[in-house]
Coordinates of C-alpha atoms in Angstrom, one line a residue:
M1 CA 75.3 -62.6 48.1
T2 CA 78.0 -60.2 46.8
R3 CA 76.5 -57.4 48.8
T4 CA 76.1 -59.6 51.9
M5 CA 79.7 -60.5 51.9
E6 CA 80.7 -56.8 51.3
H7 CA 78.8 -55.8 54.4
L8 CA 80.0 -58.9 56.5
E9 CA 83.7 -58.0 55.7
R10 CA 83.0 -54.5 57.0
L11 CA 81.0 -55.7 60.1
V12 CA 83.7 -58.3 61.1
A13 CA 86.4 -55.7 60.9
F14 CA 84.8 -53.7 63.8
D15 CA 86.0 -55.1 67.3
T16 CA 82.8 -55.1 69.1
V17 CA 83.6 -57.3 71.9
S18 CA 81.0 -56.4 74.6
H19 CA 83.2 -54.5 77.0
R20 CA 84.4 -52.1 74.1
S21 CA 82.3 -49.3 72.4
N22 CA 80.3 -50.2 69.4
L23 CA 79.8 -46.6 68.1
A24 CA 82.1 -47.3 65.0
I25 CA 79.9 -50.2 63.8
I26 CA 76.7 -48.1 64.4
D27 CA 78.3 -45.3 62.5
Y28 CA 78.7 -47.7 59.4
I29 CA 75.3 -49.3 59.7
E30 CA 73.5 -45.9 60.0
G31 CA 75.6 -44.5 57.1
V32 CA 74.6 -47.4 54.9
L33 CA 70.9 -47.1 55.9
Q34 CA 70.7 -43.1 55.6
T35 CA 72.3 -43.4 51.9
L36 CA 69.4 -45.6 51.1
G37 CA 67.0 -43.2 52.5
L38 CA 65.9 -45.0 55.5
R39 CA 64.7 -43.1 58.7
T40 CA 67.1 -43.7 61.5
T41 CA 67.1 -43.1 65.3
R42 CA 70.1 -43.7 67.4
L43 CA 69.5 -44.8 70.9
P44 CA 72.6 -44.1 73.1
D45 CA 73.2 -45.8 76.4
A46 CA 73.9 -43.9 79.5
S47 CA 77.7 -44.0 79.1
G48 CA 77.8 -42.4 75.7
Q49 CA 80.0 -45.3 74.6
K50 CA 77.3 -47.7 73.3
A51 CA 74.3 -47.1 71.0
G52 CA 71.5 -49.0 69.4
L53 CA 69.9 -48.1 66.2
Y54 CA 66.3 -48.1 64.8
A55 CA 65.7 -47.6 61.2
E56 CA 62.6 -48.0 59.0
T57 CA 61.3 -47.7 55.5
G58 CA 57.9 -47.8 54.1
P59 CA 54.4 -46.3 55.1
G60 CA 52.0 -46.8 57.9
E61 CA 51.7 -49.4 60.7
G62 CA 52.3 -53.1 61.0
G63 CA 55.2 -54.4 58.9
I64 CA 58.0 -56.7 59.5
L65 CA 60.7 -56.2 62.2
L66 CA 64.1 -57.5 61.9
S67 CA 66.6 -57.4 64.9
G68 CA 70.2 -58.2 65.6
H69 CA 72.9 -57.5 68.1
T70 CA 76.3 -55.8 67.3
D71 CA 78.5 -57.1 70.0
V72 CA 80.5 -60.2 70.0
V73 CA 82.2 -62.4 72.6
P74 CA 85.9 -62.1 73.3
V75 CA 88.7 -63.9 71.5
E76 CA 91.3 -63.9 74.4
G77 CA 92.2 -67.3 75.4
Q78 CA 91.1 -68.9 72.2
D79 CA 93.5 -70.6 69.9
W80 CA 92.5 -68.6 66.7
T81 CA 94.4 -69.6 63.4
R82 CA 93.1 -66.6 61.7
D83 CA 92.8 -62.9 62.2
P84 CA 89.5 -62.8 64.2
F85 CA 88.5 -59.4 63.0
R86 CA 89.3 -59.8 59.4
L87 CA 86.9 -61.8 57.1
T88 CA 88.8 -64.8 55.8
P89 CA 87.0 -66.8 52.9
E90 CA 88.2 -70.5 52.5
G91 CA 86.0 -72.6 50.3
D92 CA 82.5 -72.3 51.5
R93 CA 83.3 -70.9 54.9
L94 CA 83.7 -67.4 55.9
Y95 CA 85.9 -67.2 59.1
G96 CA 85.8 -64.2 61.6
R97 CA 84.6 -63.3 65.1
G98 CA 80.8 -62.7 64.9
T99 CA 80.3 -64.3 61.4
T100 CA 77.7 -66.7 62.9
D101 CA 76.9 -64.8 66.0
M102 CA 75.7 -62.7 64.6
K103 CA 77.0 -60.3 62.1
G104 CA 76.1 -62.7 59.1
Y105 CA 72.5 -61.9 59.9
L106 CA 73.1 -58.2 60.2
A107 CA 74.9 -58.2 56.8
C108 CA 71.7 -59.9 55.4
M109 CA 69.5 -57.0 57.1
L110 CA 71.7 -54.5 55.3
T111 CA 71.3 -56.1 51.9
A112 CA 67.6 -56.5 52.4
A113 CA 67.3 -52.7 53.0
E114 CA 68.5 -51.9 49.6
P115 CA 65.6 -53.4 47.7
A116 CA 63.1 -52.4 50.2
A117 CA 64.3 -48.7 50.0
G118 CA 63.8 -48.8 46.3
Q119 CA 60.4 -50.3 46.2
N120 CA 56.8 -49.1 46.9
L121 CA 56.0 -50.9 50.2
R122 CA 52.5 -51.2 51.4
E123 CA 53.9 -51.7 55.0
P124 CA 57.1 -51.0 56.6
L125 CA 60.3 -52.8 57.0
K126 CA 61.8 -52.0 60.4
L127 CA 65.2 -52.8 61.7
V128 CA 66.7 -52.8 65.2
F129 CA 70.4 -53.1 66.0
S130 CA 71.3 -53.5 69.6
H131 CA 74.3 -53.7 71.9
D132 CA 75.5 -55.7 75.0
E133 CA 73.2 -58.8 74.2
E134 CA 76.2 -61.0 74.9
I135 CA 76.4 -60.1 78.5
G136 CA 72.7 -60.9 79.2
C137 CA 70.5 -59.0 76.7
V138 CA 71.2 -55.9 78.6
G139 CA 71.2 -53.4 75.7
I140 CA 67.8 -54.3 74.3
Q141 CA 66.2 -54.1 77.6
Q142 CA 67.8 -50.5 78.3
M143 CA 66.4 -49.5 74.8
A144 CA 63.0 -51.0 75.2
D145 CA 61.2 -47.9 76.7
T146 CA 62.4 -45.4 74.0
L147 CA 62.1 -48.1 71.2
A148 CA 58.4 -48.9 72.0
P149 CA 56.9 -45.9 70.5
L150 CA 59.1 -46.0 67.5
L151 CA 58.2 -49.6 66.7
G152 CA 54.6 -49.3 66.9
Q153 CA 53.0 -52.7 66.4
P154 CA 54.8 -54.9 63.9
R155 CA 53.0 -57.9 62.8
A156 CA 56.1 -60.2 63.1
C157 CA 59.7 -59.7 64.5
I158 CA 62.5 -62.0 63.5
V159 CA 65.6 -62.1 65.8
G160 CA 68.4 -63.5 63.7
E161 CA 70.3 -65.6 66.0
P162 CA 72.0 -68.6 64.5
T163 CA 69.3 -71.4 64.0
Q164 CA 70.7 -72.7 60.9
M165 CA 67.7 -71.0 59.3
Q166 CA 65.3 -73.1 61.2
I167 CA 62.4 -71.3 63.0
A168 CA 62.9 -71.2 66.7
T169 CA 59.8 -70.9 68.6
G170 CA 61.1 -71.0 72.1
H171 CA 64.0 -70.7 74.6
K172 CA 64.4 -70.5 78.3
G173 CA 64.6 -67.3 80.3
K174 CA 67.6 -66.6 82.5
A175 CA 68.4 -64.8 85.7
A176 CA 71.9 -64.7 87.4
W177 CA 72.9 -63.6 90.7
R178 CA 75.9 -63.0 93.0
A179 CA 75.6 -64.5 96.4
T180 CA 78.0 -62.9 98.9
C181 CA 78.4 -65.1 102.1
H182 CA 79.5 -63.2 105.3
G183 CA 81.1 -65.1 108.2
Q184 CA 84.0 -64.6 110.6
A185 CA 87.5 -64.1 110.2
G186 CA 89.8 -66.0 112.5
H187 CA 92.8 -68.4 113.0
S188 CA 92.4 -71.6 111.6
A189 CA 93.6 -73.4 114.8
L190 CA 90.4 -72.1 116.3
A191 CA 88.3 -72.8 113.3
P192 CA 85.5 -74.5 115.0
G193 CA 84.6 -71.3 117.0
F194 CA 83.9 -69.2 114.0
V195 CA 81.6 -69.1 111.1
N196 CA 83.5 -69.9 108.0
A197 CA 82.0 -68.0 105.1
L198 CA 82.8 -70.8 102.5
H199 CA 80.7 -73.2 104.8
L200 CA 77.8 -70.9 104.3
A201 CA 78.5 -70.9 100.3
G202 CA 78.8 -74.8 100.4
D203 CA 75.6 -75.2 102.2
F204 CA 74.0 -72.8 99.9
M205 CA 75.3 -74.6 97.0
A206 CA 73.7 -77.8 98.3
E207 CA 70.5 -76.0 98.7
L208 CA 70.7 -75.0 94.9
R209 CA 71.4 -78.6 94.1
D210 CA 68.4 -79.7 95.9
L211 CA 66.3 -77.0 93.9
Q212 CA 67.8 -78.4 90.7
A213 CA 66.7 -82.0 91.8
W214 CA 63.1 -80.7 92.5
L215 CA 63.0 -78.9 89.1
E216 CA 64.0 -82.1 87.4
R217 CA 61.7 -84.3 89.3
I218 CA 58.6 -82.5 89.5
G219 CA 59.1 -79.0 87.7
A220 CA 57.7 -78.2 84.4
R221 CA 58.8 -80.0 81.3
D222 CA 59.2 -79.1 77.6
P223 CA 60.4 -82.0 75.4
G224 CA 61.3 -79.5 72.8
H225 CA 64.5 -78.4 74.6
D226 CA 67.7 -80.3 74.8
V227 CA 67.4 -80.3 78.6
P228 CA 63.6 -80.4 79.0
Y229 CA 63.3 -78.8 82.5
S230 CA 64.6 -75.7 84.3
T231 CA 68.1 -75.6 85.5
V232 CA 70.1 -74.1 88.2
H233 CA 73.9 -73.9 87.5
V234 CA 76.6 -72.6 89.9
G235 CA 79.5 -71.2 87.7
Q236 CA 82.0 -69.5 90.2
L237 CA 82.9 -69.7 93.8
S238 CA 85.7 -67.8 95.6
G239 CA 86.8 -66.9 99.0
G240 CA 89.5 -67.1 101.6
L241 CA 93.1 -65.5 101.7
A242 CA 95.1 -68.3 103.3
V243 CA 94.8 -71.9 104.5
N244 CA 95.6 -70.8 108.1
M245 CA 92.7 -68.2 108.3
V246 CA 89.0 -68.7 108.6
P247 CA 87.5 -66.7 105.7
D248 CA 84.8 -64.2 106.5
R249 CA 83.7 -63.7 103.0
A250 CA 82.9 -65.9 99.9
E251 CA 81.4 -65.0 96.8
M252 CA 79.3 -67.3 94.4
H253 CA 77.9 -66.6 91.0
F254 CA 75.1 -68.8 89.7
E255 CA 72.2 -68.9 87.3
L256 CA 68.7 -70.0 86.6
R257 CA 67.5 -70.9 83.2
H258 CA 63.8 -71.4 83.4
L259 CA 60.9 -72.7 81.2
A260 CA 58.0 -70.2 80.7
A261 CA 55.9 -72.5 83.0
D262 CA 58.3 -72.1 85.9
P263 CA 57.7 -68.4 86.5
A264 CA 61.1 -66.6 87.4
D265 CA 59.5 -64.8 90.4
E266 CA 58.5 -68.0 92.1
M267 CA 62.0 -69.5 91.6
S268 CA 63.6 -66.3 92.8
Q269 CA 61.5 -66.6 96.0
R270 CA 62.6 -70.1 96.5
I271 CA 66.3 -69.0 96.0
A272 CA 66.0 -66.2 98.5
E273 CA 64.3 -68.5 101.1
A274 CA 67.2 -71.0 100.8
A275 CA 69.7 -68.5 101.4
E276 CA 67.8 -67.3 104.4
R277 CA 67.7 -71.1 105.8
V278 CA 71.5 -71.4 105.4
A279 CA 72.2 -68.3 107.3
D280 CA 69.7 -69.1 110.1
R281 CA 71.8 -72.2 110.9
Y282 CA 74.8 -70.1 111.8
K283 CA 73.4 -67.1 113.6
G284 CA 73.5 -68.9 116.8
T285 CA 77.2 -68.6 116.7
F286 CA 77.5 -65.4 114.8
P287 CA 74.3 -63.3 114.6
D288 CA 75.5 -61.3 111.6
A289 CA 76.0 -64.5 109.5
R290 CA 74.0 -63.8 106.3
I291 CA 74.0 -64.3 102.4
E292 CA 73.2 -61.4 100.3
L293 CA 71.7 -61.9 96.8
D294 CA 72.3 -59.4 94.1
Q295 CA 70.7 -60.1 90.7
T296 CA 73.2 -59.4 88.1
T297 CA 71.2 -60.2 84.8
A298 CA 67.7 -61.3 83.7
Y299 CA 65.8 -61.7 80.6
P300 CA 62.5 -63.5 79.7
G301 CA 62.1 -66.6 77.8
L302 CA 60.2 -67.2 74.5
D303 CA 57.3 -69.6 74.1
V304 CA 55.4 -69.3 70.8
A305 CA 52.7 -71.8 69.7
E306 CA 53.3 -73.8 66.6
D307 CA 50.0 -72.6 65.1
A308 CA 50.6 -68.9 66.1
A309 CA 50.2 -66.5 63.2
V310 CA 53.9 -65.4 63.5
T311 CA 55.0 -68.9 63.3
Q312 CA 53.1 -69.7 60.0
L313 CA 54.2 -66.4 58.5
A314 CA 57.8 -67.2 59.2
R315 CA 57.3 -70.7 57.6
G316 CA 56.7 -68.8 54.6
F317 CA 59.6 -66.8 54.8
A318 CA 62.2 -69.3 56.0
Q319 CA 60.5 -72.4 54.2
T320 CA 62.1 -74.5 57.0
E321 CA 61.2 -76.6 60.0
L322 CA 60.5 -75.5 63.6
T323 CA 62.9 -75.9 66.5
K324 CA 63.7 -74.6 70.0
V325 CA 67.1 -73.5 71.0
A326 CA 69.1 -73.9 74.2
F327 CA 70.7 -70.3 74.4
G328 CA 68.8 -67.1 75.3
T329 CA 68.1 -64.2 72.8
E330 CA 66.5 -60.8 72.8
A331 CA 63.3 -62.3 71.3
G332 CA 61.6 -62.7 74.7
V333 CA 62.0 -59.0 75.2
F334 CA 60.2 -58.1 71.9
D335 CA 57.5 -60.6 72.9
R336 CA 57.0 -59.1 76.3
M337 CA 56.5 -55.8 74.4
G338 CA 53.6 -57.4 72.6
I339 CA 55.3 -58.0 69.3
P340 CA 54.9 -61.6 67.9
T341 CA 58.4 -62.9 67.7
I342 CA 60.4 -65.9 66.6
V343 CA 64.1 -66.6 66.1
C344 CA 65.7 -67.5 62.8
G345 CA 69.1 -66.7 61.3
P346 CA 72.1 -68.1 59.6
G347 CA 74.7 -70.2 61.2
N348 CA 75.1 -73.0 63.8
M349 CA 75.5 -71.9 67.4
A350 CA 76.6 -75.2 68.7
G351 CA 79.1 -75.9 65.9
Q352 CA 80.6 -72.4 65.4
G353 CA 79.3 -69.9 68.0
H354 CA 81.6 -68.5 70.6
K355 CA 84.6 -70.6 69.4
A356 CA 88.0 -70.2 68.0
D357 CA 88.0 -69.9 64.2
E358 CA 84.2 -69.1 64.2
Y359 CA 83.0 -69.3 60.6
I360 CA 79.5 -69.2 58.5
T361 CA 78.8 -71.0 55.4
T362 CA 78.0 -69.1 52.3
A363 CA 74.9 -71.6 51.9
Q364 CA 73.5 -70.3 55.1
L365 CA 74.0 -66.6 54.1
D366 CA 72.3 -67.4 50.8
A367 CA 69.6 -69.0 52.5
C368 CA 69.1 -65.9 54.8
D369 CA 69.2 -63.6 51.7
R370 CA 66.5 -65.7 50.0
M371 CA 64.5 -65.3 53.2
M372 CA 65.0 -61.6 53.3
A373 CA 63.8 -61.5 49.6
R374 CA 60.6 -63.1 50.4
I375 CA 60.0 -60.7 53.4
V376 CA 60.5 -57.7 51.2
G377 CA 58.3 -59.3 48.5
K378 CA 55.6 -59.9 51.0
I379 CA 55.3 -56.1 52.1
S380 CA 55.7 -54.8 48.7
N381 CA 52.9 -53.7 46.5

């Protein structure tokens, strides 16, 4: 626990909000692992301001993969009573941005690397540190092609998002879009003669609400989730310059969070058809009326059987119960790469993640350290 807290103190001190560089924290992590003798490979992004990291110790194929992201959500606009980028212990709580999501798990990964590097392993321990998870699992998807040959075929991957150390076997996939609605500008005194872009947006929103009702009524269901069906959510709508002007442009941002049984491609096609239907209603007045859809993010979901080998292996490591989580993770990306994957990590996302005065308890870190010790023991001779 002492080593884990030392690492966590250093990790929290790095301001790795997603729109900033994460190179300093990667320098620290890589330095720790190289000092221990692990083999490391840095995976820079196209900008040169972000990087992922892959590290391994031990021989041969197979092994156990541990993975976590280095970025955190912003603190602006939140009422923090402590310095968010300084670890503040108070009783059994450790306060700081990212303590729960998910630098606590990263600290446990670094602690686990020390005994793994000092033992005679019969199969490897593999570590992945990613970037830009908080903006839609962007970094791990950018890393995937380069990462795949480095990873080989681990027999299990544990993504350490906060699950209170329960074993999460599923979460929904996500796709998000920007819808740009094009109408006609004009004077509001003559408004009926023009196509109002906000009217296109309003009609399209109604179509999305109809799709949500359809998904709730006859779409796939999974009672393991808090909301047991796929959901469509409109989060932002903007348009217009003044009340006496007919707006010629409006912009809407919305998302789909879908169960594995509701294929993203099929749902995307339904959304595209809805946009076309709305635009067609207005083309008689304005032939150039249209709704342009641009997908901004997407990541796959996760759906692992309770009796799968990776689930049973994780049960032995974590010694806790199974669950499913409402939030997205990078686990679906590893699963799509053919690596058996579950989600299990310290902290409570609902109670602590993304909030002011984010914290993690020492009990949760201790439970994660004990899981890591079992993992290292499992792959040791």
